[in-house]
Amino acid sequence: MNRTDLIDGLLNLAAFLEAHPEVPVSSNVVVHHFPEHDNDADMRAEIDHIAAHVGSRIEFDDSPYGHYATSVCFGPVEYRAVAILAAARARHDAERSYFGCIKHDSAT
């Protein structure tokens, strides 16, 4: 998929929703971008670059997951660029390593 395809899809979705008011919609929409780099420095640099272009701040210190992010909102629609740094990926991998190990006792 390329940029033009995404923009066309968003415009088509908007036209569809406008033409079909009976179709329910969410209260907000978030379009995510994730850097494709494999190291923290390059991912941070990309997010910094995006923040400079859209005029937004970096969200990091207050992130509960340790993600390095920036965003810009257009009413209930948000463009959000997120770098999932190595420490956050390692923490997620460690937490997922227990998946399936604990069984719920449905008798209690």
PDB file of C-alpha atoms in Angstrom:
ATOM      1  CA  MET A   1       0.000   0.000   0.000  1.00  0.00           C
ATOM      2  CA  ASN A   2       1.207   3.490  -0.698  1.00  0.00           C
ATOM      3  CA  ARG A   3       0.324   6.933   0.603  1.00  0.00           C
ATOM      4  CA  THR A   4      -2.142   7.648  -2.233  1.00  0.00           C
ATOM      5  CA  ASP A   5      -4.016   4.398  -1.551  1.00  0.00           C
ATOM      6  CA  LEU A   6      -4.362   5.299   2.140  1.00  0.00           C
ATOM      7  CA  ILE A   7      -5.630   8.811   1.386  1.00  0.00           C
ATOM      8  CA  ASP A   8      -8.093   7.453  -1.196  1.00  0.00           C
ATOM      9  CA  GLY A   9      -9.314   4.889   1.325  1.00  0.00           C
ATOM     10  CA  LEU A  10      -9.861   7.539   3.986  1.00  0.00           C
ATOM     11  CA  LEU A  11     -11.731   9.784   1.558  1.00  0.00           C
ATOM     12  CA  ASN A  12     -13.871   6.852   0.403  1.00  0.00           C
ATOM     13  CA  LEU A  13     -14.629   5.922   4.006  1.00  0.00           C
ATOM     14  CA  ALA A  14     -15.673   9.508   4.778  1.00  0.00           C
ATOM     15  CA  ALA A  15     -17.942   9.600   1.709  1.00  0.00           C
ATOM     16  CA  PHE A  16     -19.435   6.223   2.615  1.00  0.00           C
ATOM     17  CA  LEU A  17     -20.160   7.257   6.209  1.00  0.00           C
ATOM     18  CA  GLU A  18     -21.677  10.527   5.046  1.00  0.00           C
ATOM     19  CA  ALA A  19     -23.935   8.681   2.564  1.00  0.00           C
ATOM     20  CA  HIS A  20     -24.962   6.045   5.133  1.00  0.00           C
ATOM     21  CA  PRO A  21     -25.898   7.806   8.384  1.00  0.00           C
ATOM     22  CA  GLU A  22     -27.549   4.584   9.613  1.00  0.00           C
ATOM     23  CA  VAL A  23     -24.132   2.880   9.879  1.00  0.00           C
ATOM     24  CA  PRO A  24     -22.716   3.280  13.406  1.00  0.00           C
ATOM     25  CA  VAL A  25     -19.261   4.784  13.857  1.00  0.00           C
ATOM     26  CA  SER A  26     -16.709   4.954  16.634  1.00  0.00           C
ATOM     27  CA  SER A  27     -16.277   8.119  18.634  1.00  0.00           C
ATOM     28  CA  ASN A  28     -12.679   8.454  17.424  1.00  0.00           C
ATOM     29  CA  VAL A  29     -10.223   7.136  14.838  1.00  0.00           C
ATOM     30  CA  VAL A  30      -6.451   6.771  15.175  1.00  0.00           C
ATOM     31  CA  VAL A  31      -4.136   6.303  12.218  1.00  0.00           C
ATOM     32  CA  HIS A  32      -0.847   4.842  13.467  1.00  0.00           C
ATOM     33  CA  HIS A  33       2.598   5.035  11.947  1.00  0.00           C
ATOM     34  CA  PHE A  34       5.397   2.824  13.288  1.00  0.00           C
ATOM     35  CA  PRO A  35       9.009   3.412  12.173  1.00  0.00           C
ATOM     36  CA  GLU A  36      10.558   0.446  10.407  1.00  0.00           C
ATOM     37  CA  HIS A  37      14.014   0.984  11.895  1.00  0.00           C
ATOM     38  CA  ASP A  38      15.561  -1.631  14.158  1.00  0.00           C
ATOM     39  CA  ASN A  39      17.327   0.616  16.662  1.00  0.00           C
ATOM     40  CA  ASP A  40      16.090   3.148  19.180  1.00  0.00           C
ATOM     41  CA  ALA A  41      18.180   6.081  17.924  1.00  0.00           C
ATOM     42  CA  ASP A  42      16.831   5.857  14.373  1.00  0.00           C
ATOM     43  CA  MET A  43      13.256   5.369  15.574  1.00  0.00           C
ATOM     44  CA  ARG A  44      13.504   8.394  17.885  1.00  0.00           C
ATOM     45  CA  ALA A  45      14.989  10.470  15.062  1.00  0.00           C
ATOM     46  CA  GLU A  46      12.062   9.591  12.800  1.00  0.00           C
ATOM     47  CA  ILE A  47       9.511  10.492  15.478  1.00  0.00           C
ATOM     48  CA  ASP A  48      11.377  13.757  16.177  1.00  0.00           C
ATOM     49  CA  HIS A  49      11.283  14.549  12.453  1.00  0.00           C
ATOM     50  CA  ILE A  50       7.537  13.903  12.282  1.00  0.00           C
ATOM     51  CA  ALA A  51       6.911  16.016  15.405  1.00  0.00           C
ATOM     52  CA  ALA A  52       8.805  18.913  13.841  1.00  0.00           C
ATOM     53  CA  HIS A  53       6.694  18.668  10.668  1.00  0.00           C
ATOM     54  CA  VAL A  54       3.317  18.489  12.398  1.00  0.00           C
ATOM     55  CA  GLY A  55       4.180  20.905  15.222  1.00  0.00           C
ATOM     56  CA  SER A  56       3.553  18.514  18.091  1.00  0.00           C
ATOM     57  CA  ARG A  57       5.439  17.526  21.206  1.00  0.00           C
ATOM     58  CA  ILE A  58       7.123  14.238  21.976  1.00  0.00           C
ATOM     59  CA  GLU A  59       5.232  12.010  24.400  1.00  0.00           C
ATOM     60  CA  PHE A  60       7.663   9.799  26.279  1.00  0.00           C
ATOM     61  CA  ASP A  61       8.105  10.566  29.967  1.00  0.00           C
ATOM     62  CA  ASP A  62       4.368  10.247  30.631  1.00  0.00           C
ATOM     63  CA  SER A  63       3.915   7.136  28.491  1.00  0.00           C
ATOM     64  CA  PRO A  64       2.840   4.162  30.638  1.00  0.00           C
ATOM     65  CA  TYR A  65       4.408   1.757  28.121  1.00  0.00           C
ATOM     66  CA  GLY A  66       7.664   3.590  27.415  1.00  0.00           C
ATOM     67  CA  HIS A  67       6.712   4.373  23.832  1.00  0.00           C
ATOM     68  CA  TYR A  68       8.278   7.374  22.119  1.00  0.00           C
ATOM     69  CA  ALA A  69       5.424   9.069  20.283  1.00  0.00           C
ATOM     70  CA  THR A  70       3.922  12.195  18.821  1.00  0.00           C
ATOM     71  CA  SER A  71       0.482  12.961  17.468  1.00  0.00           C
ATOM     72  CA  VAL A  72      -1.755  15.562  15.928  1.00  0.00           C
ATOM     73  CA  CYS A  73      -5.549  15.587  16.170  1.00  0.00           C
ATOM     74  CA  PHE A  74      -8.202  16.726  13.733  1.00  0.00           C
ATOM     75  CA  GLY A  75     -11.234  16.670  15.973  1.00  0.00           C
ATOM     76  CA  PRO A  76     -11.834  13.004  16.831  1.00  0.00           C
ATOM     77  CA  VAL A  77      -9.294  11.840  14.208  1.00  0.00           C
ATOM     78  CA  GLU A  78      -5.687  11.401  15.315  1.00  0.00           C
ATOM     79  CA  TYR A  79      -2.477  10.787  13.376  1.00  0.00           C
ATOM     80  CA  ARG A  80      -0.097   9.093  15.821  1.00  0.00           C
ATOM     81  CA  ALA A  81       3.523   8.131  15.161  1.00  0.00           C
ATOM     82  CA  VAL A  82       4.872   5.645  17.711  1.00  0.00           C
ATOM     83  CA  ALA A  83       8.306   4.116  18.257  1.00  0.00           C
ATOM     84  CA  ILE A  84       8.212   1.027  20.426  1.00  0.00           C
ATOM     85  CA  LEU A  85      11.677   1.137  21.950  1.00  0.00           C
ATOM     86  CA  ALA A  86      13.850  -1.883  22.777  1.00  0.00           C
ATOM     87  CA  ALA A  87      13.096  -1.811  26.518  1.00  0.00           C
ATOM     88  CA  ALA A  88       9.339  -1.813  25.877  1.00  0.00           C
ATOM     89  CA  ARG A  89       9.668  -4.668  23.354  1.00  0.00           C
ATOM     90  CA  ALA A  90      11.747  -6.692  25.830  1.00  0.00           C
ATOM     91  CA  ARG A  91       9.217  -6.079  28.625  1.00  0.00           C
ATOM     92  CA  HIS A  92       6.366  -7.143  26.334  1.00  0.00           C
ATOM     93  CA  ASP A  93       8.231 -10.290  25.284  1.00  0.00           C
ATOM     94  CA  ALA A  94       8.889 -11.176  28.938  1.00  0.00           C
ATOM     95  CA  GLU A  95       5.247 -10.658  29.890  1.00  0.00           C
ATOM     96  CA  ARG A  96       4.050 -12.711  26.907  1.00  0.00           C
ATOM     97  CA  SER A  97       6.402 -15.555  27.834  1.00  0.00           C
ATOM     98  CA  TYR A  98       3.924 -16.489  30.603  1.00  0.00           C
ATOM     99  CA  PHE A  99       0.947 -16.607  28.228  1.00  0.00           C
ATOM    100  CA  GLY A 100      -0.887 -19.910  28.586  1.00  0.00           C
ATOM    101  CA  CYS A 101       1.029 -20.973  31.687  1.00  0.00           C
ATOM    102  CA  ILE A 102      -1.682 -20.000  34.141  1.00  0.00           C
ATOM    103  CA  LYS A 103      -5.039 -21.749  33.823  1.00  0.00           C
ATOM    104  CA  HIS A 104      -8.219 -20.319  35.274  1.00  0.00           C
ATOM    105  CA  ASP A 105     -10.103 -22.754  37.487  1.00  0.00           C
ATOM    106  CA  SER A 106     -13.694 -22.399  36.276  1.00  0.00           C
ATOM    107  CA  ALA A 107     -14.988 -24.438  39.230  1.00  0.00           C
ATOM    108  CA  THR A 108     -14.396 -21.607  41.711  1.00  0.00           C
TER     109      THR A 108
END
